[in-house]
Amino acid sequence: MRTRRTQSARPVPALLEPAPWAIPRGLIVLLAAAGAVLAIAGMKLTADLLGPIFLALMLTVAVQPIQSWARRRGLPAWLGMVGAVLAVAVILIGMIGLLALSVAQLASELPGYADELNDLVDRVRDALASAGVDGQQIHNMLGDVNMGKLVGLLGSLLSGLLGALSNLVFVLALVLFMAVDGMTIDRKLELIRRARPDIAYALTTFAEGTRSYLVVTTVFGLIVAVVDGGVLWLMGVPLPVLWALLSFITNYIPNIGFVIGLIPPALLALLQGGPMLMIWVIVVYSVINFVIQSIIQPKFVGNAVGLNVTVTFLSLVFWSWILGALGAILAVPLTLLVKAVLLDIDPATRWVNVLIGSAAADDEEDGVAA
């Protein structure tokens, strides 16, 4: 009787073995994109709340060295906290007060140029008619241009500045609470560094980058304001202090801040001295601001924050769309915050800093290797 040989079990090919289950990479990208859309929509809907919170956070980060200085000197922690809050209060109240006073002066100054504005509108209307533009189109373009409209617009702006005092109380309260927490932030960061060094690295990088950006931008803003205000005063343009203050504030708006700061004094120069004075204001402003803001300042800002020009401009567009004018001023610090949370916190994603950064090569290599 034959016995049937039992064939030995053949090995299963590797391709037929069940692979460990994993989420497809494409699905991960899709889910991340969907989460980003929801987060952006949420920020857009809560912009009125997020704007003051982000402002308070940036101001707290900016004045944190006061608390660190007091601690190194052996002073009580509460004294450094009070100094930091007072510094923020002086900055905010002083800035809003100067703006409100300057806008009020402009509103009282403009009615004296009503005749010049009407003559300018008539000349533009005649020039358009000579060029063959239809009368109805001219009326649609220039029908609403009058001094009353401009003064009313300034009045609305002044009311908005005074209304910002209500938000100012909220911002100062947030700064106070954050400064109280800041009394122990160094100890907390040391504990985080021991347990999660990557998180401590991301937070430290964000704080240092934000402070460096604010210091560099403030210094160059003061230089631009002094030079612009002095030139306008020498040229006889009214309210040079207001335009110097505007130059200082718009210096915090990357890429297009110079254009925003140029338009009002150029228009007032047109009413004051005609087209030639306006051209001189534009030329002198362009030369001064191009040299300082486009050649010198970007070198220091780029090395301070590690963001190239393209990313800086896109951040300006994005945060302005989310938070309005406040987003334009805080565009770079907020981008640094997002970079810290999404890129710097994970060593596997820090290589992206090479693509989006403009810092020195050594700094980039350190960021990738860290």
Coordinates of C-alpha atoms in Angstrom, one line a residue:
M1 CA 0.0 0.0 0.0
R2 CA 1.5 3.3 -1.1
T3 CA 1.8 6.0 1.3
R4 CA 1.2 9.5 -0.1
R5 CA 3.9 11.9 0.5
T6 CA 2.9 15.1 2.2
Q7 CA 4.4 18.0 0.3
S8 CA 6.2 20.5 2.4
A9 CA 4.4 23.8 2.6
R10 CA 5.8 26.2 0.1
P11 CA 6.9 29.7 1.3
V12 CA 4.4 32.4 0.5
P13 CA 5.8 35.1 -1.7
A14 CA 6.6 38.3 0.0
L15 CA 4.2 40.2 -2.4
L16 CA 1.3 38.0 -1.1
E17 CA 2.0 38.6 2.6
P18 CA -0.4 41.0 4.2
A19 CA 1.2 44.4 4.5
P20 CA 0.9 46.4 7.7
W21 CA -2.0 48.8 7.4
A22 CA -1.0 52.5 7.0
I23 CA -2.8 55.7 5.9
P24 CA -2.0 56.5 2.3
R25 CA 0.2 59.5 1.9
G26 CA -2.3 61.2 -0.4
L27 CA -5.0 60.8 2.2
I28 CA -2.7 62.4 4.8
V29 CA -2.2 65.4 2.5
L30 CA -5.9 65.7 1.8
L31 CA -6.8 65.6 5.5
A32 CA -4.1 68.2 6.3
A33 CA -5.4 70.5 3.6
A34 CA -9.0 70.1 4.9
G35 CA -7.9 70.8 8.4
A36 CA -6.0 73.9 7.2
V37 CA -9.1 75.2 5.5
L38 CA -11.2 74.7 8.6
A39 CA -8.6 76.4 10.7
I40 CA -8.4 79.4 8.3
A41 CA -12.1 79.7 8.2
G42 CA -12.3 79.7 12.0
M43 CA -9.6 82.4 12.2
K44 CA -11.5 84.5 9.7
L45 CA -14.7 84.2 11.6
T46 CA -13.1 85.1 14.9
A47 CA -10.7 87.8 13.6
D48 CA -12.1 90.4 16.0
L49 CA -11.0 88.3 18.9
L50 CA -7.8 86.8 17.5
G51 CA -6.4 90.2 16.5
P52 CA -6.1 91.6 20.0
I53 CA -4.9 88.2 21.3
F54 CA -2.1 88.0 18.8
L55 CA -1.2 91.7 19.4
A56 CA -0.9 91.0 23.2
L57 CA 1.2 87.9 22.6
M58 CA 3.6 89.8 20.3
L59 CA 3.9 92.7 22.7
T60 CA 4.5 90.3 25.6
V61 CA 7.2 88.6 23.7
A62 CA 8.8 91.9 22.8
V63 CA 9.0 93.2 26.4
Q64 CA 9.9 89.9 28.0
P65 CA 13.6 90.9 28.2
I66 CA 12.6 93.5 30.8
Q67 CA 11.5 90.7 33.1
S68 CA 14.7 88.7 32.3
W69 CA 16.8 91.8 33.0
A70 CA 15.1 92.4 36.4
R71 CA 15.6 88.7 37.3
R72 CA 19.3 88.8 36.4
R73 CA 19.7 92.0 38.6
G74 CA 18.2 90.2 41.5
L75 CA 15.1 92.4 41.6
P76 CA 11.7 91.0 42.6
A77 CA 9.9 89.2 39.8
W78 CA 6.8 91.4 40.3
L79 CA 8.9 94.5 39.6
G80 CA 10.0 93.2 36.2
M81 CA 6.4 92.3 35.4
V82 CA 5.2 95.8 36.3
G83 CA 7.9 97.3 34.1
A84 CA 6.9 95.1 31.2
V85 CA 3.2 96.0 31.4
L86 CA 4.0 99.7 31.8
A87 CA 6.3 99.6 28.7
V88 CA 3.4 98.1 26.7
A89 CA 0.9 100.7 28.0
V90 CA 3.2 103.6 27.1
I91 CA 3.8 102.2 23.6
L92 CA 0.1 101.6 22.9
I93 CA -1.4 104.7 24.5
G94 CA 1.3 106.9 23.1
M95 CA 0.9 105.6 19.6
I96 CA -2.9 105.8 19.5
G97 CA -2.8 109.3 21.2
L98 CA -0.3 110.6 18.6
L99 CA -2.4 109.2 15.7
A100 CA -5.6 110.6 17.0
L101 CA -4.0 114.1 17.5
S102 CA -2.4 114.0 14.1
V103 CA -5.6 112.9 12.3
A104 CA -7.6 115.7 14.2
Q105 CA -5.0 118.3 13.0
L106 CA -5.3 117.0 9.4
A107 CA -9.1 117.2 9.6
S108 CA -8.9 120.8 10.7
E109 CA -6.3 121.6 8.0
L110 CA -8.0 120.1 5.0
P111 CA -10.9 122.5 4.7
G112 CA -8.5 125.2 3.8
Y113 CA -7.6 123.4 0.6
A114 CA -11.2 123.1 -0.6
D115 CA -10.6 125.6 -3.5
E116 CA -7.4 123.9 -4.6
L117 CA -9.2 120.5 -4.6
N118 CA -12.1 121.8 -6.7
D119 CA -9.6 123.4 -9.2
L120 CA -7.7 120.1 -9.4
V121 CA -10.9 118.1 -10.0
D122 CA -12.0 120.6 -12.7
R123 CA -8.6 120.3 -14.5
V124 CA -8.8 116.5 -14.4
R125 CA -12.3 116.6 -15.7
D126 CA -11.3 118.9 -18.6
A127 CA -8.3 116.7 -19.4
L128 CA -10.5 113.6 -19.5
A129 CA -13.1 115.4 -21.7
S130 CA -10.3 116.5 -24.1
A131 CA -9.2 112.9 -24.3
G132 CA -12.6 111.8 -25.4
V133 CA -13.9 110.3 -22.2
D134 CA -17.7 110.2 -22.0
G135 CA -19.2 112.8 -19.6
Q136 CA -21.1 110.2 -17.7
Q137 CA -18.0 108.2 -17.0
I138 CA -16.2 111.4 -15.8
H139 CA -19.1 112.0 -13.5
N140 CA -19.0 108.5 -12.1
M141 CA -15.2 108.8 -11.4
L142 CA -15.1 112.4 -10.0
G143 CA -18.6 113.1 -8.9
D144 CA -18.0 112.1 -5.3
V145 CA -14.6 113.8 -5.0
N146 CA -15.0 116.8 -2.7
M147 CA -13.5 118.1 0.5
G148 CA -16.6 117.2 2.6
K149 CA -16.1 113.5 1.7
L150 CA -12.5 113.6 2.7
V151 CA -13.2 115.4 6.0
G152 CA -16.0 112.9 6.8
L153 CA -13.6 110.0 6.0
L154 CA -11.1 111.4 8.4
G155 CA -13.8 111.9 11.1
S156 CA -14.7 108.2 10.7
L157 CA -11.0 107.3 11.0
L158 CA -10.7 109.4 14.2
S159 CA -13.7 107.8 15.7
G160 CA -12.2 104.4 14.9
L161 CA -9.0 105.4 16.6
L162 CA -10.8 106.5 19.7
G163 CA -12.9 103.4 19.6
A164 CA -9.7 101.3 19.6
L165 CA -9.3 102.4 23.3
S166 CA -11.9 99.8 24.2
N167 CA -9.8 97.1 22.6
L168 CA -6.8 98.7 24.2
V169 CA -8.2 97.8 27.7
F170 CA -8.6 94.2 26.5
V171 CA -5.1 94.1 25.1
L172 CA -3.5 95.5 28.3
A173 CA -5.5 93.0 30.4
L174 CA -4.1 90.2 28.3
V175 CA -0.6 91.6 28.5
L176 CA -0.9 91.8 32.3
F177 CA -2.0 88.1 32.6
M178 CA 0.7 87.0 30.1
A179 CA 3.4 89.0 32.0
V180 CA 2.3 87.4 35.2
D181 CA 2.9 84.0 33.5
G182 CA 6.1 85.3 32.1
M183 CA 7.6 85.6 35.6
T184 CA 8.2 81.8 35.5
I185 CA 8.6 81.3 31.8
D186 CA 12.4 80.7 31.9
R187 CA 11.9 77.9 34.5
K188 CA 9.1 76.4 32.4
L189 CA 11.2 76.5 29.3
E190 CA 14.0 74.7 31.1
L191 CA 11.7 71.9 32.2
I192 CA 10.3 71.6 28.6
R193 CA 13.9 71.5 27.2
R194 CA 14.7 68.5 29.4
A195 CA 11.5 66.6 28.5
R196 CA 10.8 67.8 24.9
P197 CA 13.9 69.6 23.5
D198 CA 12.3 70.1 20.1
I199 CA 9.3 72.0 21.5
A200 CA 11.7 74.2 23.6
Y201 CA 13.7 74.8 20.4
A202 CA 10.7 75.9 18.4
L203 CA 9.4 78.2 21.2
T204 CA 12.8 79.8 21.7
T205 CA 13.3 80.3 18.0
F206 CA 9.9 82.0 17.7
A207 CA 10.6 84.3 20.6
E208 CA 14.1 85.3 19.5
G209 CA 13.0 85.8 15.9
T210 CA 10.1 87.9 16.9
R211 CA 12.2 90.1 19.1
S212 CA 14.9 90.5 16.5
Y213 CA 12.4 91.4 13.9
L214 CA 10.7 94.0 16.1
V215 CA 14.0 95.6 17.1
V216 CA 15.3 95.8 13.6
T217 CA 12.0 97.1 12.2
T218 CA 11.7 99.7 15.0
V219 CA 15.2 101.0 14.5
F220 CA 14.8 101.4 10.8
G221 CA 11.3 102.8 11.2
L222 CA 12.7 105.6 13.4
I223 CA 15.4 106.3 10.9
V224 CA 12.9 106.5 8.0
A225 CA 10.5 108.6 10.1
V226 CA 13.1 111.2 11.0
V227 CA 14.5 111.4 7.5
D228 CA 11.1 111.6 5.8
G229 CA 9.7 114.1 8.3
G230 CA 12.8 116.3 7.9
V231 CA 12.6 116.3 4.2
L232 CA 8.9 117.1 4.1
W233 CA 9.5 120.0 6.5
L234 CA 12.2 121.4 4.3
M235 CA 10.0 121.1 1.3
G236 CA 7.1 122.9 3.0
V237 CA 4.6 120.1 3.1
P238 CA 2.1 120.6 5.8
L239 CA 2.0 118.3 8.9
P240 CA 5.4 116.7 8.5
V241 CA 5.1 115.1 12.0
L242 CA 2.0 113.2 11.0
W243 CA 3.6 111.9 7.8
A244 CA 6.8 110.9 9.8
L245 CA 4.6 109.0 12.3
L246 CA 2.8 107.3 9.3
S247 CA 6.2 106.3 7.9
F248 CA 7.1 104.8 11.2
I249 CA 3.9 102.7 11.5
T250 CA 3.9 101.6 7.8
N251 CA 7.5 100.4 8.2
Y252 CA 6.0 97.4 10.0
I253 CA 4.0 96.5 6.9
P254 CA 6.4 94.5 4.7
N255 CA 6.9 95.2 1.0
I256 CA 4.0 97.7 0.5
G257 CA 4.2 99.8 3.6
F258 CA 6.3 102.5 1.9
V259 CA 3.6 103.0 -0.8
I260 CA 0.9 103.4 1.9
G261 CA 3.0 106.0 3.7
L262 CA 3.8 107.9 0.5
I263 CA 0.2 108.5 -0.9
P264 CA -1.2 111.0 1.8
P265 CA 1.8 113.4 1.8
A266 CA 2.1 113.3 -2.0
L267 CA -1.6 114.2 -2.4
L268 CA -1.3 117.0 0.2
A269 CA 1.8 118.3 -1.6
L270 CA -0.3 118.3 -4.8
L271 CA -2.9 120.6 -3.1
Q272 CA -0.2 122.7 -1.5
G273 CA 2.2 123.4 -4.3
G274 CA 0.9 121.7 -7.4
P275 CA 2.2 118.8 -9.5
M276 CA 5.8 119.8 -9.3
L277 CA 5.9 119.6 -5.5
M278 CA 4.1 116.3 -5.6
I279 CA 6.7 114.9 -8.0
W280 CA 9.5 116.0 -5.8
V281 CA 7.9 114.4 -2.8
I282 CA 7.5 111.1 -4.7
V283 CA 11.1 111.2 -6.0
V284 CA 12.7 112.1 -2.7
Y285 CA 10.5 109.6 -0.7
S286 CA 11.3 106.9 -3.3
V287 CA 15.0 107.4 -3.1
I288 CA 15.1 107.5 0.7
N289 CA 12.9 104.6 1.3
F290 CA 14.3 102.5 -1.5
V291 CA 17.8 102.8 -0.1
I292 CA 16.8 102.2 3.5
Q293 CA 13.8 99.8 3.2
S294 CA 14.7 97.9 0.0
I295 CA 18.5 97.6 0.2
I296 CA 19.7 98.0 3.8
Q297 CA 16.7 96.9 6.0
P298 CA 15.9 93.6 4.2
K299 CA 19.4 92.3 4.9
F300 CA 19.0 92.7 8.6
V301 CA 15.3 91.6 8.6
G302 CA 16.1 88.5 6.5
N303 CA 18.9 87.4 8.8
A304 CA 16.7 88.1 11.9
V305 CA 13.6 86.1 10.9
G306 CA 14.8 83.7 8.2
L307 CA 12.0 84.4 5.7
N308 CA 12.6 85.2 2.1
V309 CA 10.9 88.0 0.2
T310 CA 8.2 85.8 -1.4
V311 CA 7.1 84.2 1.8
T312 CA 7.1 87.7 3.5
F313 CA 4.8 89.1 0.8
L314 CA 2.5 86.1 0.9
S315 CA 2.3 86.3 4.6
L316 CA 1.3 90.0 4.3
V317 CA -1.5 89.1 1.9
F318 CA -2.7 86.2 4.0
W319 CA -2.7 87.8 7.4
S320 CA -4.2 91.0 6.0
W321 CA -7.1 89.0 4.6
I322 CA -7.5 87.2 7.9
L323 CA -7.1 90.1 10.5
G324 CA -7.3 93.2 8.4
A325 CA -4.9 96.1 9.1
L326 CA -3.6 94.6 12.3
G327 CA -2.8 91.4 10.3
A328 CA -0.6 93.5 7.9
I329 CA 1.4 94.9 10.9
L330 CA 1.7 91.5 12.6
A331 CA 2.3 89.5 9.4
V332 CA 5.9 88.5 10.0
P333 CA 5.6 87.7 13.7
L334 CA 2.5 85.6 13.0
T335 CA 4.3 83.7 10.2
L336 CA 7.1 83.0 12.6
L337 CA 4.6 81.6 15.1
V338 CA 3.1 79.3 12.4
K339 CA 6.6 78.3 11.3
A340 CA 7.6 77.4 14.9
V341 CA 4.4 75.3 15.4
L342 CA 4.5 73.5 12.0
L343 CA 8.2 73.3 11.1
D344 CA 10.6 74.0 13.8
I345 CA 8.9 71.8 16.3
D346 CA 9.8 68.7 14.3
P347 CA 13.3 67.9 13.2
A348 CA 12.0 66.0 10.2
T349 CA 10.4 69.2 8.7
R350 CA 13.1 71.8 9.5
W351 CA 14.6 71.3 6.1
V352 CA 11.8 73.5 4.8
N353 CA 13.5 76.4 6.4
V354 CA 16.2 76.2 3.7
L355 CA 13.5 76.8 1.0
I356 CA 11.6 79.6 2.7
G357 CA 14.5 81.3 4.6
S358 CA 17.0 84.0 3.6
A359 CA 19.2 83.8 6.7
A360 CA 22.9 83.2 6.5
A361 CA 24.0 79.8 5.3
D362 CA 25.5 78.9 8.6
D363 CA 22.2 79.6 10.4
E364 CA 20.3 77.5 7.8
E365 CA 22.7 74.6 8.2
D366 CA 22.3 74.7 12.0
G367 CA 18.5 74.7 11.6
V368 CA 18.6 71.6 9.4
A369 CA 21.1 69.7 11.4
A370 CA 19.5 70.5 14.8

